[in-house]
Short mmCIF file of C-alpha atoms in Angstrom, two decimals:
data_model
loop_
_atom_site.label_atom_id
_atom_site.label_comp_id
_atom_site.label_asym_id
_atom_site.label_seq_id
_atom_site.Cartn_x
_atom_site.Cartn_y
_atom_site.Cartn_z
CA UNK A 653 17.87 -21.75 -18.60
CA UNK A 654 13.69 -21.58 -18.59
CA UNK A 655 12.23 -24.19 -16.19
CA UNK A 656 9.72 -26.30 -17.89
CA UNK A 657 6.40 -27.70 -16.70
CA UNK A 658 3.49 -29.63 -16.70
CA UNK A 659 1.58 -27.36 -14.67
CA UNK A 660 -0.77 -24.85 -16.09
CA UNK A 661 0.26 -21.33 -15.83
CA UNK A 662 -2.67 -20.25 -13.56
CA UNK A 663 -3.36 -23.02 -10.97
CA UNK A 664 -5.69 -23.01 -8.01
CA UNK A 665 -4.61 -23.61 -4.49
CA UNK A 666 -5.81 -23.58 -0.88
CA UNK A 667 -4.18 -20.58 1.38
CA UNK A 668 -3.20 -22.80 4.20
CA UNK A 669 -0.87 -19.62 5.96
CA UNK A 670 0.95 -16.41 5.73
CA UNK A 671 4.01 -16.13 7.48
CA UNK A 672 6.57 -13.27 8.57
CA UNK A 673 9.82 -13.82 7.37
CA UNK A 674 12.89 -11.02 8.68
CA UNK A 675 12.17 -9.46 5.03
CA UNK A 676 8.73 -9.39 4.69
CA UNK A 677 6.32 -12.21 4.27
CA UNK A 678 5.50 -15.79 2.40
CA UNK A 679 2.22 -17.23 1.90
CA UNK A 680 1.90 -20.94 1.83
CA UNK A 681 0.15 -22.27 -1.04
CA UNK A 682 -1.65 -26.04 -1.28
CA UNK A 683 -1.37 -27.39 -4.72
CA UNK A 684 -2.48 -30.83 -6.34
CA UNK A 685 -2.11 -33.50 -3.93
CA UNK A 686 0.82 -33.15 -1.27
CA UNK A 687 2.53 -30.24 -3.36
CA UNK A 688 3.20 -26.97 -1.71
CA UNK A 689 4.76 -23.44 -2.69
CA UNK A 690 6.08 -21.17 -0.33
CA UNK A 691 5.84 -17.50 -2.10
CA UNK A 692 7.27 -14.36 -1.00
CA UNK A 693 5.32 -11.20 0.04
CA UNK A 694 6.03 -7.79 0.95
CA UNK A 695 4.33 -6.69 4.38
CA UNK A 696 1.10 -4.84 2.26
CA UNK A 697 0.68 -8.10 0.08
CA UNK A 698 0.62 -10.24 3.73
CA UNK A 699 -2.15 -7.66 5.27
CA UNK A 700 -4.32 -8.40 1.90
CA UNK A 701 -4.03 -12.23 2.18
CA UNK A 702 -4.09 -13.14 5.47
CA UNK A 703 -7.89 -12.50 5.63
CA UNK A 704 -8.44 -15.19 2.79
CA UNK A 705 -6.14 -18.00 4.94
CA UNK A 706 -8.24 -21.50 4.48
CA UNK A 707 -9.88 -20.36 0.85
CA UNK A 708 -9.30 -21.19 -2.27
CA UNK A 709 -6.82 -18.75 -4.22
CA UNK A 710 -5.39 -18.46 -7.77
CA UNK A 711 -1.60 -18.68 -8.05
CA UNK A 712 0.37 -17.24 -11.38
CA UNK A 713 3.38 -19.60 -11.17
CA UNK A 714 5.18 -17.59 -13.95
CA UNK A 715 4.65 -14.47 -12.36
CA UNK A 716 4.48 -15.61 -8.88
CA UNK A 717 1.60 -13.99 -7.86
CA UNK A 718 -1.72 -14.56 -6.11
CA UNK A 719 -5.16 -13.56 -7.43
CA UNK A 720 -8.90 -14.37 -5.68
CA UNK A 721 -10.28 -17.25 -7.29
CA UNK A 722 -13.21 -17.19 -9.57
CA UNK A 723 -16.10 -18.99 -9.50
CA UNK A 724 -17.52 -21.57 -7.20
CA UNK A 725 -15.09 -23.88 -5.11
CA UNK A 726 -16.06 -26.68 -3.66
CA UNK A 727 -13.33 -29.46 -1.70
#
């Protein structure tokens, strides 16, 4: 059964950490408030992100993906 939410499909977040896991990787995403996602990475995907730990990211929480953020941040 679909999950449904409030949440817009493309939501920014804060890259607070990317951490090795026994099969691969998971970066740890700051949402809205006190909400955070843990997402899985493969070992290429954690060498791309870990640069980018502290900034402000894009997260595709249908596909489960991140993407760089557009536009000026500020916060």
């Amino acid at each position: 059964m679909p999950q449904v939410s409030s949440l817009p499909r493309l939501q920014l977040a804060c890259l607070r950490g990317v951490h090795a896991r026994p099969d691969g990787a998971e970066a740890v995403l700051a949402l809205a408030g006190w909400q955070f996602l843990r997402l899985p990475l493969t070992a290429r995907e954690a060498a791309r992100w870990r640069p980018l730990v502290g900034q402000a990211v894009q997260v595709d929480l249908d596909a489960g993906r991140l993407q760089p953020a557009r536009g000026p941040h500020h916060g």
